[in-house]
Tab-separated table of C-alpha atoms and ligand atoms in Angstrom:
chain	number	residue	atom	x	y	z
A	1	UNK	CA	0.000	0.000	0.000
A	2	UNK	CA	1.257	3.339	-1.078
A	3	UNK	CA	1.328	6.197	1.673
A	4	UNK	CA	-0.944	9.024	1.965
A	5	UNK	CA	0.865	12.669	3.141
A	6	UNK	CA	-1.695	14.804	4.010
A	7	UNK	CA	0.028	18.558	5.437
A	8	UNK	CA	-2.049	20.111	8.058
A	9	UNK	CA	-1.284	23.806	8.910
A	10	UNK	CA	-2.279	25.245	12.011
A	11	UNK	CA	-1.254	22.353	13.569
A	12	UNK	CA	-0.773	23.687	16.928
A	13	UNK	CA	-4.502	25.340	16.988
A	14	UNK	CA	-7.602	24.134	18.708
A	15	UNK	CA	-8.725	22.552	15.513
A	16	UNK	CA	-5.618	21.382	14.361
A	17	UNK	CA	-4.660	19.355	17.877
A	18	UNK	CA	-8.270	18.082	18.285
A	19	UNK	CA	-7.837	16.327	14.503
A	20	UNK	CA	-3.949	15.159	15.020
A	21	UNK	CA	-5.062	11.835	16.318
A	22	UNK	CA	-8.120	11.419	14.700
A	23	UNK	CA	-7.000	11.443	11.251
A	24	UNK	CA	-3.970	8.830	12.007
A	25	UNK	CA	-4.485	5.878	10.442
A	26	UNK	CA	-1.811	3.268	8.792
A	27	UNK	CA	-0.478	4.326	6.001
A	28	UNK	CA	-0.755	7.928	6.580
A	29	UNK	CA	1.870	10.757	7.435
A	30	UNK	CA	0.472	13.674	8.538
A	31	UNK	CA	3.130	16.350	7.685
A	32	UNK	CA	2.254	19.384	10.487
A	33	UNK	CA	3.353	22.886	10.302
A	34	UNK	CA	2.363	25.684	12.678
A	35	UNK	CA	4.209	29.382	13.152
A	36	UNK	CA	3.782	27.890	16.906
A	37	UNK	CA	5.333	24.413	18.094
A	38	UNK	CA	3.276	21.436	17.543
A	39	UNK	CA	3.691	18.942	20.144
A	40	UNK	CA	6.927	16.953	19.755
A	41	UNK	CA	5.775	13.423	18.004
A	42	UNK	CA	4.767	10.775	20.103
A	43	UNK	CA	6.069	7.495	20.055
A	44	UNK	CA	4.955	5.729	16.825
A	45	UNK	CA	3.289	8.299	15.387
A	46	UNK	CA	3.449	9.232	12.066
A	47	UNK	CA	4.097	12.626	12.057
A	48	UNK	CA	6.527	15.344	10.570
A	49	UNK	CA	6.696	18.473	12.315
A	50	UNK	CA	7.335	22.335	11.322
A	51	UNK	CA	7.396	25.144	12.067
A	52	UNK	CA	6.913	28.210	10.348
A	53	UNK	CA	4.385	30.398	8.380
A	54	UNK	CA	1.722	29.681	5.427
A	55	UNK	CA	3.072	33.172	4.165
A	56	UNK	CA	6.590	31.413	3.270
A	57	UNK	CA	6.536	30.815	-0.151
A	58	UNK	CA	10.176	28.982	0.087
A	59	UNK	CA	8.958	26.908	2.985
A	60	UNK	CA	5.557	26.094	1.338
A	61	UNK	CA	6.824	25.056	-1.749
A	62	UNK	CA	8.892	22.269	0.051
A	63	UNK	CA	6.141	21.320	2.480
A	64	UNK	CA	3.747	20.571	-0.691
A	65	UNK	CA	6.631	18.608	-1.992
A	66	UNK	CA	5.068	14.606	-1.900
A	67	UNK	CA	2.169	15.344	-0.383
A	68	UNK	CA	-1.571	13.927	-1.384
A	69	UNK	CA	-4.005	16.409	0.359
A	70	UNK	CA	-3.458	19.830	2.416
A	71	UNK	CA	-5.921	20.695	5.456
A	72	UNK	CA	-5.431	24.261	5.335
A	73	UNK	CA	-6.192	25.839	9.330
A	74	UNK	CA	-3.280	27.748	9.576
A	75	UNK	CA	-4.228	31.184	10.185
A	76	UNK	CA	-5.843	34.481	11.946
A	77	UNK	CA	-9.026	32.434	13.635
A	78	UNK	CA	-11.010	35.614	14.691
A	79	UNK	CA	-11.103	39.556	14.244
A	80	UNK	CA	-7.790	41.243	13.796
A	81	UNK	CA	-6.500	44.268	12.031
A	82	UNK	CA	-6.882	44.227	7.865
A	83	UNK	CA	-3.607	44.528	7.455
A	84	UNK	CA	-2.912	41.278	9.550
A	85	UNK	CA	-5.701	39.726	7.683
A	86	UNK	CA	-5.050	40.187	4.220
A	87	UNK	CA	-1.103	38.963	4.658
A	88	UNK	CA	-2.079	36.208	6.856
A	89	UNK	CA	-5.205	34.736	5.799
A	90	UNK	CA	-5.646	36.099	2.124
A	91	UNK	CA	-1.824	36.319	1.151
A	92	UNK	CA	-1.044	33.222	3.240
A	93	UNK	CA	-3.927	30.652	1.493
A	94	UNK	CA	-2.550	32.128	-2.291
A	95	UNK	CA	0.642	31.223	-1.234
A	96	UNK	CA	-0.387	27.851	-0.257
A	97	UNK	CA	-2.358	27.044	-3.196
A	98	UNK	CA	0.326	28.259	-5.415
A	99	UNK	CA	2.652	25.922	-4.067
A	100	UNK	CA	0.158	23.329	-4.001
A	101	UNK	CA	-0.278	23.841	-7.774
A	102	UNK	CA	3.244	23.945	-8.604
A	103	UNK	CA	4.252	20.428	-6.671
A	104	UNK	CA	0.908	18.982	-8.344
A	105	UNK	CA	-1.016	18.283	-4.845
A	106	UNK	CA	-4.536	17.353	-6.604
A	107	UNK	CA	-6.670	18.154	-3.167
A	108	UNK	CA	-6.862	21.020	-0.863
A	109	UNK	CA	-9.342	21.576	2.205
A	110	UNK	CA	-9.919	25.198	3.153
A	111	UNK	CA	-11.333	26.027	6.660
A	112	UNK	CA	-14.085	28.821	6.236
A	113	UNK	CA	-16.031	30.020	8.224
A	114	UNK	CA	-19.663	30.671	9.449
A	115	UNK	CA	-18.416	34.552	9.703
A	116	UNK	CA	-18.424	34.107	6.263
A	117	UNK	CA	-21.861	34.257	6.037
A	118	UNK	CA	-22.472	36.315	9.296
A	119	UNK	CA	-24.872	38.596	7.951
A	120	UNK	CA	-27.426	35.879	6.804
A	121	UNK	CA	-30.403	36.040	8.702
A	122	UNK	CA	-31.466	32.512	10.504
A	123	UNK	CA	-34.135	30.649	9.916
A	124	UNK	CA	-35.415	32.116	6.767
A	125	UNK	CA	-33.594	30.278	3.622
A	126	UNK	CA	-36.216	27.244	4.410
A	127	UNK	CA	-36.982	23.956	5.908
A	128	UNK	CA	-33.502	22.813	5.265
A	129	UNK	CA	-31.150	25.316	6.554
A	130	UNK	CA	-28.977	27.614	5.014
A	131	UNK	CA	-27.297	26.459	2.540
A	132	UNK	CA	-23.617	25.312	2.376
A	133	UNK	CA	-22.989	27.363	-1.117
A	134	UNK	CA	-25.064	30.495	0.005
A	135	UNK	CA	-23.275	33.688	-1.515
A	136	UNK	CA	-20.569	35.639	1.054
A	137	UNK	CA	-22.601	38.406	3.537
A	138	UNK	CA	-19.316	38.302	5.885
A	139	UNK	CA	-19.236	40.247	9.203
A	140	UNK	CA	-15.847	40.997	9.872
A	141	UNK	CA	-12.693	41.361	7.913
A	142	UNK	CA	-11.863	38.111	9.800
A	143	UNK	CA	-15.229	36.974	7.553
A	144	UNK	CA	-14.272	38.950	4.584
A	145	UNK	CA	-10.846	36.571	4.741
A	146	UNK	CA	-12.697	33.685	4.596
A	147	UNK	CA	-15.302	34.175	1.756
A	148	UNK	CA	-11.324	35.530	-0.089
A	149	UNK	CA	-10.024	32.100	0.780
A	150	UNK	CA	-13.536	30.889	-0.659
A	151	UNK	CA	-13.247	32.140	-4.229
A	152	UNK	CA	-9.068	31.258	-4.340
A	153	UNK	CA	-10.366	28.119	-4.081
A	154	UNK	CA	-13.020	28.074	-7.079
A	155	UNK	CA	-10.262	29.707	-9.147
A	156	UNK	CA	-8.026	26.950	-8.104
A	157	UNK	CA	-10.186	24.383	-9.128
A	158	UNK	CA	-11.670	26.265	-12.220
A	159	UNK	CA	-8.318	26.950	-13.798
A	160	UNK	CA	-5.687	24.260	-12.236
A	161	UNK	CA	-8.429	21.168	-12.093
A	162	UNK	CA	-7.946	20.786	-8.224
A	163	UNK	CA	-10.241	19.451	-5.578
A	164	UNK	CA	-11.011	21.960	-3.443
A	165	UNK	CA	-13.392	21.435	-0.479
A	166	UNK	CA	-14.088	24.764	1.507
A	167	UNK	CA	-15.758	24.270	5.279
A	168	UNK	CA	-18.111	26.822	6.911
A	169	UNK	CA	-16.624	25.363	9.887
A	170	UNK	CA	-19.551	26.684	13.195
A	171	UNK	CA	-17.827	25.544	16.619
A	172	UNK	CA	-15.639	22.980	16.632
A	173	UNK	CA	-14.570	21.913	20.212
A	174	UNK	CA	-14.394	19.611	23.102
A	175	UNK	CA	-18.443	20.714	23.711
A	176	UNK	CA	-20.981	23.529	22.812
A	177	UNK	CA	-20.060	26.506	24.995
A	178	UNK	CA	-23.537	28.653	24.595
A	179	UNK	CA	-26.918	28.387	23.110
A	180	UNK	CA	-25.690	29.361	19.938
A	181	UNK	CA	-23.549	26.723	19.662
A	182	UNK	CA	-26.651	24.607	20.602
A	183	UNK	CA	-26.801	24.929	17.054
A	184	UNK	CA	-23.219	25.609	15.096
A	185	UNK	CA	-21.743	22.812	16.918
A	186	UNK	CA	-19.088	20.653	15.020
A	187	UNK	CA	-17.975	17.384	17.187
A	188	UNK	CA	-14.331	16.982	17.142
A	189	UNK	CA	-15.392	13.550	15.752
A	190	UNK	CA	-17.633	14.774	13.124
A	191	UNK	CA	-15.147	17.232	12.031
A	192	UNK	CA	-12.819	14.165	11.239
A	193	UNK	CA	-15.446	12.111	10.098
A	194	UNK	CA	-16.118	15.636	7.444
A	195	UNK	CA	-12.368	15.748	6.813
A	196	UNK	CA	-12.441	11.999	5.558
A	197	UNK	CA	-15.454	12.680	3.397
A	198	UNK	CA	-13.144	15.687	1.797
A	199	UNK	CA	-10.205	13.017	1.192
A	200	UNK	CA	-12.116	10.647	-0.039
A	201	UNK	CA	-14.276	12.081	-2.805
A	202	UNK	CA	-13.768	10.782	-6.503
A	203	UNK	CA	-13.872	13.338	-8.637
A	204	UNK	CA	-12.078	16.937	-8.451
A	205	UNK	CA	-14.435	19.435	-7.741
A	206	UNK	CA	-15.248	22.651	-6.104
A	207	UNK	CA	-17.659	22.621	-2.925
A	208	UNK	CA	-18.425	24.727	-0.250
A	209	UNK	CA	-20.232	22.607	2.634
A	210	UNK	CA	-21.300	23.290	6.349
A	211	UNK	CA	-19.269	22.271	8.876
A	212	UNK	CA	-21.688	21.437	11.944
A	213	UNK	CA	-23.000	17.951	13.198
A	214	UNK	CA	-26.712	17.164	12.873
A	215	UNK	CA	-27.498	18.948	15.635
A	216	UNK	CA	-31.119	18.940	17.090
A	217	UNK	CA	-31.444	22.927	16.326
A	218	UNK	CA	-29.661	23.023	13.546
A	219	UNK	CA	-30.093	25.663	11.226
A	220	UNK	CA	-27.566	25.046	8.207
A	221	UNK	CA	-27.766	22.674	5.652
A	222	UNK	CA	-26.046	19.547	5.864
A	223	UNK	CA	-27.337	17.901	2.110
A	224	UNK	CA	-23.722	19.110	0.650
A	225	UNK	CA	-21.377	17.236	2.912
A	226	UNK	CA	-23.807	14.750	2.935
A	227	UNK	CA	-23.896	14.162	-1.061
A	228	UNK	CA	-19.995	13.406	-0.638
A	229	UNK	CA	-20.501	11.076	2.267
A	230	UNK	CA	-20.672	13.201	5.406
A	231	UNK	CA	-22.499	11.551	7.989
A	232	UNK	CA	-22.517	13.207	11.605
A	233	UNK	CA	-22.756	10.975	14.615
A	234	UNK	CA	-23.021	14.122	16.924
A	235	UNK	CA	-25.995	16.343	18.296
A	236	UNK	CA	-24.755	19.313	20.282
A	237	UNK	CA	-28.246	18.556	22.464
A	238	UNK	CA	-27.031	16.421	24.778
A	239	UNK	CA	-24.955	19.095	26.095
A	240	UNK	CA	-28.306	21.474	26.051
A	241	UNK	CA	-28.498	21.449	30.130
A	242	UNK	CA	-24.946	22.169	30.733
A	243	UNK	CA	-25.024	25.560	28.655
A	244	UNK	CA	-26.256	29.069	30.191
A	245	UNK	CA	-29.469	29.914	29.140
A	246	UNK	CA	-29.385	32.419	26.443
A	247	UNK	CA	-31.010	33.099	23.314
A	248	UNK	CA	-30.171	31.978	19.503
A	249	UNK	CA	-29.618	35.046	17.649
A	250	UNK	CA	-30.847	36.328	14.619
A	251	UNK	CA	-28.174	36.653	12.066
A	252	UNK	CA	-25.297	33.477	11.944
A	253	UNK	CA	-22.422	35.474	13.267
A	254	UNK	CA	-23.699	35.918	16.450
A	255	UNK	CA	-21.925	38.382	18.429
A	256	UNK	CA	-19.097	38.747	16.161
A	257	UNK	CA	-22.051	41.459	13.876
A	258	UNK	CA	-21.007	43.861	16.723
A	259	UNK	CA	-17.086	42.889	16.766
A	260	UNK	CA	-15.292	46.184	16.234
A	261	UNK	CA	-13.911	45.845	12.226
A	262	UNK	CA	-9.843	45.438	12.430
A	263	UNK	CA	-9.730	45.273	16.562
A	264	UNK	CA	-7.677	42.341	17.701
A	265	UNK	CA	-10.274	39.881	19.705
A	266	UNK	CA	-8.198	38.121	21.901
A	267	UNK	CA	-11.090	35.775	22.785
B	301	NAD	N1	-12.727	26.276	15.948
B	301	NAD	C1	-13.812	26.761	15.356
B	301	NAD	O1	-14.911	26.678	15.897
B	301	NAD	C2	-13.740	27.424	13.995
B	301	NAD	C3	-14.906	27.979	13.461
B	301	NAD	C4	-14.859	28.525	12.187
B	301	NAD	C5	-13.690	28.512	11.455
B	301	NAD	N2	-12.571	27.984	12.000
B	301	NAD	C6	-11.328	28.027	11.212
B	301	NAD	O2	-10.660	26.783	11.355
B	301	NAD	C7	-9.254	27.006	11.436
B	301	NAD	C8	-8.731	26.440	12.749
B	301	NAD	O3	-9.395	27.086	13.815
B	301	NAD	P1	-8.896	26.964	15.312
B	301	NAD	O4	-10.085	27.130	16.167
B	301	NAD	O5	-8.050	25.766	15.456
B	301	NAD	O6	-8.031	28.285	15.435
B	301	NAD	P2	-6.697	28.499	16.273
B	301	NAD	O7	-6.478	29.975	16.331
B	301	NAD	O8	-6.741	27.732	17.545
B	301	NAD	O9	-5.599	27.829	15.333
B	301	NAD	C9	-5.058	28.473	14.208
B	301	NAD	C10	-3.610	28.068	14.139
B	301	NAD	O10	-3.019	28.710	13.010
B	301	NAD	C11	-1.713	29.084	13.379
B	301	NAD	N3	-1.238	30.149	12.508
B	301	NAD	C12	-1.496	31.473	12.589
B	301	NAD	N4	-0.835	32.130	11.641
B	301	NAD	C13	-0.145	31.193	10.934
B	301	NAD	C14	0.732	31.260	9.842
B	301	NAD	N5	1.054	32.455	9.282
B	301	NAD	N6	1.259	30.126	9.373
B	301	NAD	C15	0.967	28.920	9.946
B	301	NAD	N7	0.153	28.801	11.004
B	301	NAD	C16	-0.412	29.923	11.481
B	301	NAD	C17	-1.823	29.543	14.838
B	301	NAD	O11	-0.564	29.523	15.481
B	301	NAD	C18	-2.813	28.535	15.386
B	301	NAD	O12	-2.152	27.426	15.974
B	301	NAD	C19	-9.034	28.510	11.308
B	301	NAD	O13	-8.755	28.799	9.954
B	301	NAD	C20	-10.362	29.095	11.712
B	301	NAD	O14	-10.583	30.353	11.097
B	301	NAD	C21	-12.555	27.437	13.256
């Protein structure tokens, strides 16, 4: 059996560490860069690690070298200042996908965002939830990033041929923190369960898919991870008692509509 190298950036994040031993499997080497340290590897795993930035064109060019798949998470995860934004998250994901195309990697997955679509009112785009390829009403530059990181990706795929899966990722941690959550909630294991889905699908293409779990109050689509094989185990309602009582808000972005535009949020 040949082996899979799939680089993960933001290796060192929330996301990143939550997915390091989930995706393991035999056969695979999950390559792992990070501008922070990622954990040193444990014993037997089957892991490379680096460190350095997304925005390192030298660097990215010989991380894509051999590699099957890229989990893009590497980046600026909330509100910052534009200037941080656009050389991080905009700059940074070009970078990567140029080097991607240049070493030939045929398959890219690009964490978006819910912010991405912040603006979108909820509950009104029908019985099934918002929809994974609903057009970009971001609500922060943060947001803005994402729907950028978005369109690379059609252009990637339109021009170059690659697969190119883009996640409007809600919550992913441990648990659901808030009522909101209640209903953007991605299990750690249903993220990795999505990720596989995004691995695995046969043809090259170009989709942008919600990343939640099926989630008693959901109110996003699922039906286009589902069409590639996405199938959630998780319900963020069994954590319903445990969260403060609170309200679901109107618009997806929650509280981030009111985040000052290009203030660092350290939260
Ligand atoms: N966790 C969520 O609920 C959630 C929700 C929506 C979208 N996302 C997206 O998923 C991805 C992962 O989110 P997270 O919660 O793990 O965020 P995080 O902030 O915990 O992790 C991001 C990681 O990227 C690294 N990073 C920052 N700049 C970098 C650079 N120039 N080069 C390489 N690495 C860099 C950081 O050091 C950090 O470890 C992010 O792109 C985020 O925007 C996450």
């Amino acid at each position: 059996m040949s082996q899979q190298r799939v680089l993960i950036t933001g290796a060192a994040g929330i996301v990143g560490r939550l997915m390091r031993t989930r995706l393991a499997r035999p056969g695979r080497v999950l390559r792992l860069l990070d501008i922070a340290q990622p954990d040193p590897a444990g014993s037997g795993e089957a892991v490379e690690i680096h460190t350095g930035s997304v925005t390192d064109a030298a660097l990215m060019a010989d991380l894509c070298h051999d590699v099957d798949a890229i989990i893009h998470l590497g980046g600026i995860s909330r509100e910052d200042s534009w200037e941080r934004i656009l050389e991080v998250n905009i700059d940074g994901t070009h970078t990567l996908l140029e080097a991607a195309r240049v070493a030939g990697v045929p398959r890219v997955v690009l964490a978006s965002s819910n912010h991405a679509v912040g603006f979108r009112a909820i509950g009104q785009d029908g019985s099934d939830g918002l929809a994974g390829d609903s057009s970009p009403r971001p609500d922060t530059y943060y947001g803005v990033s994402k729907a950028a990181i978005e369109s690379l990706g059609s252009l990637y795929h339109s021009r170059f041929g690659m697969d190119v899966s883009c996640l409007r990722i809600g919550s992913c941690f441990e648990r659901p923190a808030d009522v909101r959550q209640l209903s953007f909630w991605l299990s750690p294991d249903d993220c990795a369960r999505l990720l596989e889905a995004c691995l695995a699908t046969a043809e090259p293409g170009y989709r942008v898919l919600w990343g939640v779990s099926a989630n008693t109050r959901a109110v996003v689509s699922l039906a286009e991870a589902e069409a590639i094989g996405y199938r959630s185990l998780d319900d963020a309602e069994r954590f319903a008692a445990s969260v403060p009582p609170g309200e679901l808000p109107s618009l997806v972005g929650g509280a981030f509509i009111e985040t000052p535009l290009g203030q660092h949020n350290p939260l």
